[in-house]
mmCIF file of C-alpha atoms in Angstrom:
data_model
loop_
_atom_site.group_PDB
_atom_site.id
_atom_site.type_symbol
_atom_site.label_atom_id
_atom_site.label_comp_id
_atom_site.label_asym_id
_atom_site.label_seq_id
_atom_site.Cartn_x
_atom_site.Cartn_y
_atom_site.Cartn_z
ATOM 1 C CA UNK Y 220 65.412 124.991 107.160
ATOM 2 C CA UNK Y 221 65.063 124.323 103.460
ATOM 3 C CA UNK Y 222 67.708 123.210 100.973
ATOM 4 C CA UNK Y 223 68.474 121.153 97.902
ATOM 5 C CA UNK Y 224 71.482 118.851 97.603
ATOM 6 C CA UNK Y 225 72.933 116.488 95.017
ATOM 7 C CA UNK Y 226 72.290 112.834 95.909
ATOM 8 C CA UNK Y 227 75.896 111.634 95.332
ATOM 9 C CA UNK Y 228 77.382 114.418 97.482
ATOM 10 C CA UNK Y 229 74.858 113.919 100.280
ATOM 11 C CA UNK Y 230 75.280 110.123 100.214
ATOM 12 C CA UNK Y 231 79.075 110.349 100.526
ATOM 13 C CA UNK Y 232 78.753 112.670 103.532
ATOM 14 C CA UNK Y 233 76.101 110.499 105.210
ATOM 15 C CA UNK Y 234 78.307 107.422 104.703
ATOM 16 C CA UNK Y 235 81.036 109.118 106.757
ATOM 17 C CA UNK Y 236 78.574 110.279 109.390
ATOM 18 C CA UNK Y 237 76.236 107.347 109.981
ATOM 19 C CA UNK Y 238 78.897 104.866 111.117
ATOM 20 C CA UNK Y 239 79.639 107.104 114.129
ATOM 21 C CA UNK Y 240 76.009 107.611 115.191
ATOM 22 C CA UNK Y 241 75.114 105.429 118.175
ATOM 23 C CA UNK Y 242 72.993 102.476 117.027
ATOM 24 C CA UNK Y 243 72.153 100.977 120.422
ATOM 25 C CA UNK Y 244 69.795 103.853 121.215
ATOM 26 C CA UNK Y 245 70.581 104.058 124.929
ATOM 27 C CA UNK Y 246 70.328 107.833 124.430
ATOM 28 C CA UNK Y 247 67.913 108.463 121.526
ATOM 29 C CA UNK Y 248 69.509 111.713 120.317
ATOM 30 C CA UNK Y 249 72.797 109.881 119.638
ATOM 31 C CA UNK Y 250 71.105 107.861 116.888
ATOM 32 C CA UNK Y 251 70.383 111.115 115.066
ATOM 33 C CA UNK Y 252 72.408 113.281 112.721
ATOM 34 C CA UNK Y 253 72.411 117.038 113.278
ATOM 35 C CA UNK Y 254 71.445 118.680 109.986
ATOM 36 C CA UNK Y 255 72.291 122.367 109.805
ATOM 37 C CA UNK Y 256 71.908 124.677 106.797
ATOM 38 C CA UNK Y 257 73.396 128.132 106.505
ATOM 39 C CA UNK Y 258 74.581 130.360 103.649
ATOM 40 C CA UNK Y 259 74.957 127.728 100.936
ATOM 41 C CA UNK Y 260 76.468 125.067 103.230
ATOM 42 C CA UNK Y 261 74.895 121.940 104.669
ATOM 43 C CA UNK Y 262 76.630 120.684 107.811
ATOM 44 C CA UNK Y 263 76.076 117.132 109.060
ATOM 45 C CA UNK Y 264 77.194 116.050 112.549
ATOM 46 C CA UNK Y 265 77.077 112.696 114.357
ATOM 47 C CA UNK Y 266 78.479 111.680 117.727
ATOM 48 C CA UNK Y 267 78.502 108.782 120.182
ATOM 49 C CA UNK Y 268 79.905 111.043 122.959
ATOM 50 C CA UNK Y 269 83.393 109.596 122.368
ATOM 51 C CA UNK Y 270 83.803 110.631 118.709
ATOM 52 C CA UNK Y 271 82.148 113.414 116.707
ATOM 53 C CA UNK Y 272 82.293 113.715 112.917
ATOM 54 C CA UNK Y 273 81.283 116.911 111.107
ATOM 55 C CA UNK Y 274 81.132 117.213 107.331
ATOM 56 C CA UNK Y 275 80.227 120.279 105.314
ATOM 57 C CA UNK Y 276 78.968 120.142 101.728
ATOM 58 C CA UNK Y 277 77.768 122.791 99.304
ATOM 59 C CA UNK Y 278 73.995 122.948 98.858
ATOM 60 C CA UNK Y 279 71.287 125.296 97.672
ATOM 61 C CA UNK Y 280 70.013 126.714 100.964
ATOM 62 C CA UNK Y 281 66.815 128.747 100.695
ATOM 63 C CA UNK Y 282 66.046 128.905 104.433
ATOM 64 C CA UNK Y 283 68.633 128.666 107.216
ATOM 65 C CA UNK Y 284 67.955 126.354 110.135
ATOM 66 C CA UNK Y 285 68.786 123.097 111.896
ATOM 67 C CA UNK Y 286 67.169 119.874 113.053
ATOM 68 C CA UNK Y 287 68.111 116.280 113.906
ATOM 69 C CA UNK Y 288 66.964 113.140 112.078
ATOM 70 C CA UNK Y 289 67.635 109.384 112.406
ATOM 71 C CA UNK Y 290 71.079 108.884 110.849
ATOM 72 C CA UNK Y 291 70.710 105.257 109.705
ATOM 73 C CA UNK Y 292 67.248 105.805 108.179
ATOM 74 C CA UNK Y 293 68.297 108.985 106.366
ATOM 75 C CA UNK Y 294 71.369 107.216 104.960
ATOM 76 C CA UNK Y 295 69.330 104.223 103.745
ATOM 77 C CA UNK Y 296 66.757 106.453 102.034
ATOM 78 C CA UNK Y 297 69.394 108.511 100.213
ATOM 79 C CA UNK Y 298 71.335 105.350 99.302
ATOM 80 C CA UNK Y 299 68.266 103.839 97.623
ATOM 81 C CA UNK Y 300 67.360 106.931 95.602
ATOM 82 C CA UNK Y 301 68.378 106.855 91.925
ATOM 83 C CA UNK Y 302 71.703 108.254 90.720
ATOM 84 C CA UNK Y 303 71.523 111.919 89.749
ATOM 85 C CA UNK Y 304 68.544 112.659 91.998
ATOM 86 C CA UNK Y 305 68.208 116.127 93.498
ATOM 87 C CA UNK Y 306 67.105 115.865 97.120
ATOM 88 C CA UNK Y 307 65.102 118.540 98.897
ATOM 89 C CA UNK Y 308 65.096 118.718 102.699
ATOM 90 C CA UNK Y 309 62.465 120.918 104.328
ATOM 91 C CA UNK Y 310 61.928 121.479 108.040
ATOM 92 C CA UNK Y 311 59.555 124.239 109.161
ATOM 93 C CA UNK Y 312 60.910 124.218 112.715
ATOM 94 C CA UNK Y 313 59.875 122.947 116.148
ATOM 95 C CA UNK Y 314 58.597 119.375 116.450
ATOM 96 C CA UNK Y 315 57.413 119.179 112.844
ATOM 97 C CA UNK Y 316 58.859 116.253 110.862
ATOM 98 C CA UNK Y 317 61.674 116.674 108.352
ATOM 99 C CA UNK Y 318 60.302 116.354 104.818
ATOM 100 C CA UNK Y 319 62.517 114.732 102.172
ATOM 101 C CA UNK Y 320 61.547 114.860 98.506
ATOM 102 C CA UNK Y 321 63.297 113.563 95.378
ATOM 103 C CA UNK Y 322 61.354 113.514 92.113
ATOM 104 C CA UNK Y 323 58.066 111.714 92.821
ATOM 105 C CA UNK Y 324 59.356 110.246 96.109
ATOM 106 C CA UNK Y 325 58.466 111.877 99.423
ATOM 107 C CA UNK Y 326 58.886 110.910 103.062
ATOM 108 C CA UNK Y 327 58.837 112.576 106.451
ATOM 109 C CA UNK Y 328 61.143 111.746 109.349
ATOM 110 C CA UNK Y 329 60.507 112.348 113.031
ATOM 111 C CA UNK Y 330 62.991 114.737 114.612
ATOM 112 C CA UNK Y 331 64.427 115.414 118.065
ATOM 113 C CA UNK Y 332 65.289 118.877 119.457
ATOM 114 C CA UNK Y 333 68.572 120.428 118.307
ATOM 115 C CA UNK Y 334 69.142 121.621 121.884
ATOM 116 C CA UNK Y 335 69.458 117.986 123.037
ATOM 117 C CA UNK Y 336 72.289 117.225 120.596
ATOM 118 C CA UNK Y 337 75.614 117.129 122.500
ATOM 119 C CA UNK Y 338 78.609 119.178 121.364
ATOM 120 C CA UNK Y 339 82.136 117.773 121.438
ATOM 121 C CA UNK Y 340 83.837 120.520 119.455
ATOM 122 C CA UNK Y 341 84.067 123.230 122.144
ATOM 123 C CA UNK Y 342 87.331 123.954 123.954
ATOM 124 C CA UNK Y 343 90.904 124.835 123.052
ATOM 125 C CA UNK Y 344 93.271 122.407 121.305
ATOM 126 C CA UNK Y 345 96.657 124.118 121.777
ATOM 127 C CA UNK Y 346 98.924 121.787 119.762
ATOM 128 C CA UNK Y 347 98.435 121.991 115.995
ATOM 129 C CA UNK Y 348 100.360 120.596 113.039
ATOM 130 C CA UNK Y 349 99.887 119.136 109.556
ATOM 131 C CA UNK Y 350 100.795 115.688 108.294
ATOM 132 C CA UNK Y 351 100.589 114.311 104.763
ATOM 133 C CA UNK Y 352 97.640 111.908 104.456
ATOM 134 C CA UNK Y 353 99.937 109.210 103.043
ATOM 135 C CA UNK Y 354 102.291 109.492 106.035
ATOM 136 C CA UNK Y 355 99.404 109.272 108.502
ATOM 137 C CA UNK Y 356 98.032 106.247 106.616
ATOM 138 C CA UNK Y 357 101.433 104.571 106.960
ATOM 139 C CA UNK Y 358 101.631 105.256 110.701
ATOM 140 C CA UNK Y 359 98.185 103.725 111.192
ATOM 141 C CA UNK Y 360 98.472 100.752 108.822
ATOM 142 C CA UNK Y 361 101.800 99.575 110.199
ATOM 143 C CA UNK Y 362 100.720 99.711 113.869
ATOM 144 C CA UNK Y 363 96.954 99.176 114.171
ATOM 145 C CA UNK Y 364 97.164 95.364 113.949
ATOM 146 C CA UNK Y 365 98.958 95.329 117.317
ATOM 147 C CA UNK Y 366 96.259 97.301 119.191
ATOM 148 C CA UNK Y 367 94.966 95.262 122.132
ATOM 149 C CA UNK Y 368 91.297 94.272 122.218
ATOM 150 C CA UNK Y 369 91.458 93.349 125.899
ATOM 151 C CA UNK Y 370 89.159 95.889 127.547
ATOM 152 C CA UNK Y 371 90.661 95.431 131.022
ATOM 153 C CA UNK Y 372 93.953 96.837 129.685
ATOM 154 C CA UNK Y 373 92.158 99.878 128.296
ATOM 155 C CA UNK Y 374 95.391 101.886 128.016
ATOM 156 C CA UNK Y 375 96.491 99.474 125.235
ATOM 157 C CA UNK Y 376 93.233 99.898 123.253
ATOM 158 C CA UNK Y 377 94.669 102.492 120.893
ATOM 159 C CA UNK Y 378 97.731 103.892 119.128
ATOM 160 C CA UNK Y 379 100.180 105.887 121.239
ATOM 161 C CA UNK Y 380 101.115 109.023 119.277
ATOM 162 C CA UNK Y 381 104.060 110.937 120.709
ATOM 163 C CA UNK Y 382 107.347 112.709 120.020
ATOM 164 C CA UNK Y 383 110.483 110.817 121.064
ATOM 165 C CA UNK Y 384 114.211 111.163 120.551
ATOM 166 C CA UNK Y 385 115.411 109.017 117.645
ATOM 167 C CA UNK Y 386 118.887 108.326 116.329
ATOM 168 C CA UNK Y 387 118.786 111.470 114.153
ATOM 169 C CA UNK Y 388 116.808 113.736 116.489
ATOM 170 C CA UNK Y 389 113.158 114.113 117.545
ATOM 171 C CA UNK Y 390 110.698 111.831 115.716
ATOM 172 C CA UNK Y 391 106.914 111.581 115.653
ATOM 173 C CA UNK Y 392 106.130 108.006 116.665
ATOM 174 C CA UNK Y 393 103.101 105.740 116.590
ATOM 175 C CA UNK Y 394 103.220 102.658 118.809
ATOM 176 C CA UNK Y 395 100.789 99.852 119.633
ATOM 177 C CA UNK Y 396 101.088 96.649 121.623
ATOM 178 C CA UNK Y 397 98.887 93.879 122.982
ATOM 179 C CA UNK Y 398 101.566 92.295 125.147
ATOM 180 C CA UNK Y 399 102.402 89.645 122.521
ATOM 181 C CA UNK Y 400 103.723 91.945 119.799
ATOM 182 C CA UNK Y 401 104.781 95.569 119.514
ATOM 183 C CA UNK Y 402 104.710 97.824 116.480
ATOM 184 C CA UNK Y 403 106.598 101.129 116.410
ATOM 185 C CA UNK Y 404 106.703 103.404 113.362
ATOM 186 C CA UNK Y 405 108.233 106.852 113.155
ATOM 187 C CA UNK Y 406 108.455 109.830 110.834
ATOM 188 C CA UNK Y 407 110.038 113.281 110.926
ATOM 189 C CA UNK Y 408 108.436 115.610 113.452
ATOM 190 C CA UNK Y 409 106.146 118.066 111.645
ATOM 191 C CA UNK Y 410 106.398 121.757 112.448
ATOM 192 C CA UNK Y 411 104.237 122.486 115.483
ATOM 193 C CA UNK Y 412 104.328 118.954 116.930
ATOM 194 C CA UNK Y 413 107.352 119.412 119.212
ATOM 195 C CA UNK Y 414 106.029 119.844 122.739
ATOM 196 C CA UNK Y 415 102.821 117.904 122.157
ATOM 197 C CA UNK Y 416 101.777 115.527 124.932
ATOM 198 C CA UNK Y 417 101.902 111.787 124.287
ATOM 199 C CA UNK Y 418 98.321 110.704 123.564
ATOM 200 C CA UNK Y 419 96.507 107.363 123.124
ATOM 201 C CA UNK Y 420 94.079 107.528 120.184
ATOM 202 C CA UNK Y 421 91.247 104.980 120.650
ATOM 203 C CA UNK Y 422 90.771 102.002 118.335
ATOM 204 C CA UNK Y 423 87.350 103.175 117.046
ATOM 205 C CA UNK Y 424 88.737 106.623 116.242
ATOM 206 C CA UNK Y 425 91.590 105.007 114.302
ATOM 207 C CA UNK Y 426 89.081 102.939 112.284
ATOM 208 C CA UNK Y 427 86.927 105.968 111.398
ATOM 209 C CA UNK Y 428 89.967 108.105 110.561
ATOM 210 C CA UNK Y 429 91.459 105.410 108.350
ATOM 211 C CA UNK Y 430 88.287 105.317 106.226
ATOM 212 C CA UNK Y 431 88.529 109.071 105.662
ATOM 213 C CA UNK Y 432 92.208 108.883 104.694
ATOM 214 C CA UNK Y 433 91.422 106.624 101.722
ATOM 215 C CA UNK Y 434 89.814 109.606 100.014
ATOM 216 C CA UNK Y 435 92.472 112.223 100.815
ATOM 217 C CA UNK Y 436 95.687 112.978 98.923
ATOM 218 C CA UNK Y 437 96.692 116.242 100.610
ATOM 219 C CA UNK Y 438 97.551 117.180 104.185
ATOM 220 C CA UNK Y 439 95.608 116.365 107.344
ATOM 221 C CA UNK Y 440 95.404 118.982 110.102
ATOM 222 C CA UNK Y 441 95.865 117.619 113.627
ATOM 223 C CA UNK Y 442 94.919 119.575 116.752
ATOM 224 C CA UNK Y 443 95.126 118.136 120.227
ATOM 225 C CA UNK Y 444 95.129 118.700 123.953
ATOM 226 C CA UNK Y 445 95.673 116.310 126.880
ATOM 227 C CA UNK Y 446 92.115 114.996 126.546
ATOM 228 C CA UNK Y 447 90.972 115.429 122.911
ATOM 229 C CA UNK Y 448 92.319 115.153 119.375
ATOM 230 C CA UNK Y 449 90.897 116.533 116.145
ATOM 231 C CA UNK Y 450 91.656 115.530 112.546
ATOM 232 C CA UNK Y 451 90.564 117.705 109.631
ATOM 233 C CA UNK Y 452 90.537 115.612 106.450
ATOM 234 C CA UNK Y 453 89.279 117.639 103.500
ATOM 235 C CA UNK Y 454 85.732 118.754 104.350
ATOM 236 C CA UNK Y 455 85.441 116.358 107.310
ATOM 237 C CA UNK Y 456 86.395 117.106 110.910
ATOM 238 C CA UNK Y 457 86.736 114.169 113.303
ATOM 239 C CA UNK Y 458 87.017 114.983 117.009
ATOM 240 C CA UNK Y 459 87.690 112.298 119.591
ATOM 241 C CA UNK Y 460 88.261 111.875 123.285
ATOM 242 C CA UNK Y 461 91.624 110.324 124.130
ATOM 243 C CA UNK Y 462 92.182 107.281 126.320
ATOM 244 C CA UNK Y 463 92.828 108.484 129.860
ATOM 245 C CA UNK Y 464 95.705 106.238 130.849
ATOM 246 C CA UNK Y 465 99.465 105.790 130.752
ATOM 247 C CA UNK Y 466 100.963 103.872 127.847
ATOM 248 C CA UNK Y 467 103.706 101.506 129.057
ATOM 249 C CA UNK Y 468 107.397 102.266 128.499
ATOM 250 C CA UNK Y 469 107.601 100.113 125.380
ATOM 251 C CA UNK Y 470 111.286 100.972 124.794
ATOM 252 C CA UNK Y 471 112.159 98.577 127.625
ATOM 253 C CA UNK Y 472 110.928 95.551 125.652
ATOM 254 C CA UNK Y 473 112.809 96.392 122.432
ATOM 255 C CA UNK Y 474 115.843 94.073 122.382
ATOM 256 C CA UNK Y 475 119.180 95.800 121.764
ATOM 257 C CA UNK Y 476 121.636 92.915 121.526
ATOM 258 C CA UNK Y 477 119.938 90.362 119.273
ATOM 259 C CA UNK Y 478 122.806 89.303 117.002
ATOM 260 C CA UNK Y 479 121.447 86.267 115.110
ATOM 261 C CA UNK Y 480 120.202 87.805 111.854
ATOM 262 C CA UNK Y 481 117.865 86.034 109.423
ATOM 263 C CA UNK Y 482 116.949 87.737 106.166
ATOM 264 C CA UNK Y 483 114.217 86.272 103.964
ATOM 265 C CA UNK Y 484 111.967 87.445 101.159
ATOM 266 C CA UNK Y 485 108.607 88.631 102.499
ATOM 267 C CA UNK Y 486 106.462 86.776 99.944
ATOM 268 C CA UNK Y 487 108.405 83.514 100.196
ATOM 269 C CA UNK Y 488 108.175 83.637 103.985
ATOM 270 C CA UNK Y 489 104.521 84.666 104.392
ATOM 271 C CA UNK Y 490 103.345 82.158 101.773
ATOM 272 C CA UNK Y 491 105.280 79.361 103.489
ATOM 273 C CA UNK Y 492 103.869 80.311 106.901
ATOM 274 C CA UNK Y 493 100.324 80.252 105.486
ATOM 275 C CA UNK Y 494 100.823 76.824 103.867
ATOM 276 C CA UNK Y 495 102.397 75.257 106.934
ATOM 277 C CA UNK Y 496 99.842 76.770 109.336
ATOM 278 C CA UNK Y 497 96.949 75.403 107.247
ATOM 279 C CA UNK Y 498 97.442 72.009 108.925
ATOM 280 C CA UNK Y 499 95.681 73.347 112.028
ATOM 281 C CA UNK Y 500 92.472 75.322 112.516
ATOM 282 C CA UNK Y 501 93.600 76.558 115.923
ATOM 283 C CA UNK Y 502 94.407 80.287 115.719
ATOM 284 C CA UNK Y 503 97.034 80.075 118.458
ATOM 285 C CA UNK Y 504 98.960 77.041 117.171
ATOM 286 C CA UNK Y 505 102.640 77.858 116.698
ATOM 287 C CA UNK Y 506 104.774 77.583 113.592
ATOM 288 C CA UNK Y 507 108.304 76.433 114.372
ATOM 289 C CA UNK Y 508 111.269 78.053 112.620
ATOM 290 C CA UNK Y 509 114.371 75.845 112.483
ATOM 291 C CA UNK Y 510 117.254 77.953 111.219
ATOM 292 C CA UNK Y 511 120.776 77.018 110.181
ATOM 293 C CA UNK Y 512 123.292 78.335 107.678
ATOM 294 C CA UNK Y 513 121.224 79.765 104.771
ATOM 295 C CA UNK Y 514 118.394 77.309 105.441
ATOM 296 C CA UNK Y 515 115.021 77.929 107.081
ATOM 297 C CA UNK Y 516 112.625 75.068 107.825
ATOM 298 C CA UNK Y 517 109.066 75.966 108.835
ATOM 299 C CA UNK Y 518 106.915 73.295 110.463
ATOM 300 C CA UNK Y 519 103.617 72.888 112.305
ATOM 301 C CA UNK Y 520 101.775 69.983 113.867
ATOM 302 C CA UNK Y 521 98.179 69.283 114.802
ATOM 303 C CA UNK Y 522 97.141 66.325 116.986
ATOM 304 C CA UNK Y 523 94.058 65.819 114.803
ATOM 305 C CA UNK Y 524 95.237 66.766 111.310
ATOM 306 C CA UNK Y 525 98.909 65.771 111.060
ATOM 307 C CA UNK Y 526 102.088 67.703 110.302
ATOM 308 C CA UNK Y 527 103.394 70.095 107.649
ATOM 309 C CA UNK Y 528 106.887 71.275 106.734
ATOM 310 C CA UNK Y 529 108.471 73.567 104.145
ATOM 311 C CA UNK Y 530 112.095 74.521 103.493
ATOM 312 C CA UNK Y 531 113.423 77.852 102.212
ATOM 313 C CA UNK Y 532 117.027 77.481 101.158
ATOM 314 C CA UNK Y 533 120.007 79.520 99.932
ATOM 315 C CA UNK Y 534 119.028 82.225 97.480
ATOM 316 C CA UNK Y 535 115.851 82.968 99.427
ATOM 317 C CA UNK Y 536 117.353 82.904 102.936
ATOM 318 C CA UNK Y 537 120.460 84.498 104.421
ATOM 319 C CA UNK Y 538 121.618 83.337 107.883
ATOM 320 C CA UNK Y 539 125.212 83.014 109.110
ATOM 321 C CA UNK Y 540 124.882 82.449 112.843
ATOM 322 C CA UNK Y 541 124.513 79.410 115.127
ATOM 323 C CA UNK Y 542 121.519 77.096 114.571
ATOM 324 C CA UNK Y 543 118.282 78.109 116.313
ATOM 325 C CA UNK Y 544 114.773 76.741 116.819
ATOM 326 C CA UNK Y 545 111.991 79.154 117.782
ATOM 327 C CA UNK Y 546 108.187 79.195 117.570
ATOM 328 C CA UNK Y 547 105.653 81.952 116.858
ATOM 329 C CA UNK Y 548 101.908 82.169 116.430
ATOM 330 C CA UNK Y 549 101.289 82.055 112.667
ATOM 331 C CA UNK Y 550 98.774 84.916 112.689
ATOM 332 C CA UNK Y 551 101.196 87.191 114.519
ATOM 333 C CA UNK Y 552 103.944 86.426 112.004
ATOM 334 C CA UNK Y 553 101.664 87.249 109.080
ATOM 335 C CA UNK Y 554 100.313 90.418 110.727
ATOM 336 C CA UNK Y 555 103.869 91.743 110.834
ATOM 337 C CA UNK Y 556 105.061 90.531 107.432
ATOM 338 C CA UNK Y 557 101.933 92.077 105.858
ATOM 339 C CA UNK Y 558 103.468 95.482 106.704
ATOM 340 C CA UNK Y 559 106.749 94.724 104.920
ATOM 341 C CA UNK Y 560 107.389 95.420 101.244
ATOM 342 C CA UNK Y 561 110.216 93.132 100.127
ATOM 343 C CA UNK Y 562 112.666 91.544 102.605
ATOM 344 C CA UNK Y 563 112.060 90.670 106.267
ATOM 345 C CA UNK Y 564 114.907 90.871 108.755
ATOM 346 C CA UNK Y 565 114.621 88.924 112.018
ATOM 347 C CA UNK Y 566 117.082 89.538 114.845
ATOM 348 C CA UNK Y 567 117.098 86.710 117.422
ATOM 349 C CA UNK Y 568 118.795 86.226 120.774
ATOM 350 C CA UNK Y 569 117.550 82.771 121.766
ATOM 351 C CA UNK Y 570 114.379 80.676 121.576
ATOM 352 C CA UNK Y 571 112.782 82.292 124.656
ATOM 353 C CA UNK Y 572 113.696 85.980 124.193
ATOM 354 C CA UNK Y 573 111.734 88.666 122.278
ATOM 355 C CA UNK Y 574 112.556 88.792 118.559
ATOM 356 C CA UNK Y 575 113.125 92.038 116.676
ATOM 357 C CA UNK Y 576 111.582 92.226 113.187
ATOM 358 C CA UNK Y 577 112.302 94.924 110.620
ATOM 359 C CA UNK Y 578 111.599 95.793 107.028
ATOM 360 C CA UNK Y 579 115.104 95.423 105.590
ATOM 361 C CA UNK Y 580 114.481 98.392 103.274
ATOM 362 C CA UNK Y 581 112.648 100.719 105.686
ATOM 363 C CA UNK Y 582 114.294 101.659 108.989
ATOM 364 C CA UNK Y 583 111.266 103.784 110.034
ATOM 365 C CA UNK Y 584 109.391 100.744 111.404
ATOM 366 C CA UNK Y 585 110.290 98.037 113.879
ATOM 367 C CA UNK Y 586 108.328 95.202 115.437
ATOM 368 C CA UNK Y 587 108.879 93.022 118.485
ATOM 369 C CA UNK Y 588 107.364 89.544 118.689
ATOM 370 C CA UNK Y 589 107.251 87.245 121.707
ATOM 371 C CA UNK Y 590 108.037 83.598 120.903
ATOM 372 C CA UNK Y 591 105.876 80.605 121.826
ATOM 373 C CA UNK Y 592 107.060 77.343 123.318
ATOM 374 C CA UNK Y 593 107.285 74.592 120.685
#
């Protein structure tokens, strides 16, 4: 294998690839990137056996071939080369090292056999559809904060992507929950998605995919089966195993009869929560909401630091129901309000029941938050 590639192009591809390569080295080949050159295209592949990322870039290939090299080391070398450098990669085959040259710089990297590199891209993915990158970004950003990190409840360690019946017909939904809060966002079902199985996309896959979506303005191709999902984002293909488990029937926890409605400006509310919560360093300390006609009082107390209180009154708050006191973890409140553009709408039942939270201007998303005792 012999080729020349532009440093900026190669660096961008290696940045996508190297974060997937296994760094713990339990299986040495997983720390390597598969480098394959053929007919003017350089293909780079990394996998940790759960996720595989493949990126293809144009390059001047003078000899076809393939090898594997340490992903992190190759990335660091290319990153530290000067802007505008032309990089030559040369591998004569077999166990010989991979030679890298750029200007007066030269290095050689030990390789491992291509035959040992595992493949995750084989097999049929029968369900295929396209989704605008911006729509997919929205589905992820407005749900990922609620993904559980509790490994024993592994079936909650991802986003549940599925088609469900909405008020206006079938909708493509993303849902995540950790037992304390639920996020559910929906969009119109793309052509080809009807009939897809409900799948749980793992947290790490979501993180890697989200990085790729920052650089894409067009459509993303999704292909999936019961056990794997594949995203094609521009020149990058990300393939992932799915979580083998059953996502809970989250519809059962969405309250239907909460009739005490509070409407408040997102910025006013989130800023007040942050100021009041600053009295305590404990992440789980509650903020109490005391609500009466067009008046919201937020308060928090710390045994060591003292107390804090802030009022939001008429003009910034709309509430016309019976008075209510309810408490929530400050971080959970802010995680939800961070997803909302302008006005937050809370629908309460009582101080012990789940609260429904919506973006007053966007019916596509809803959130459920469990209260805390205050």
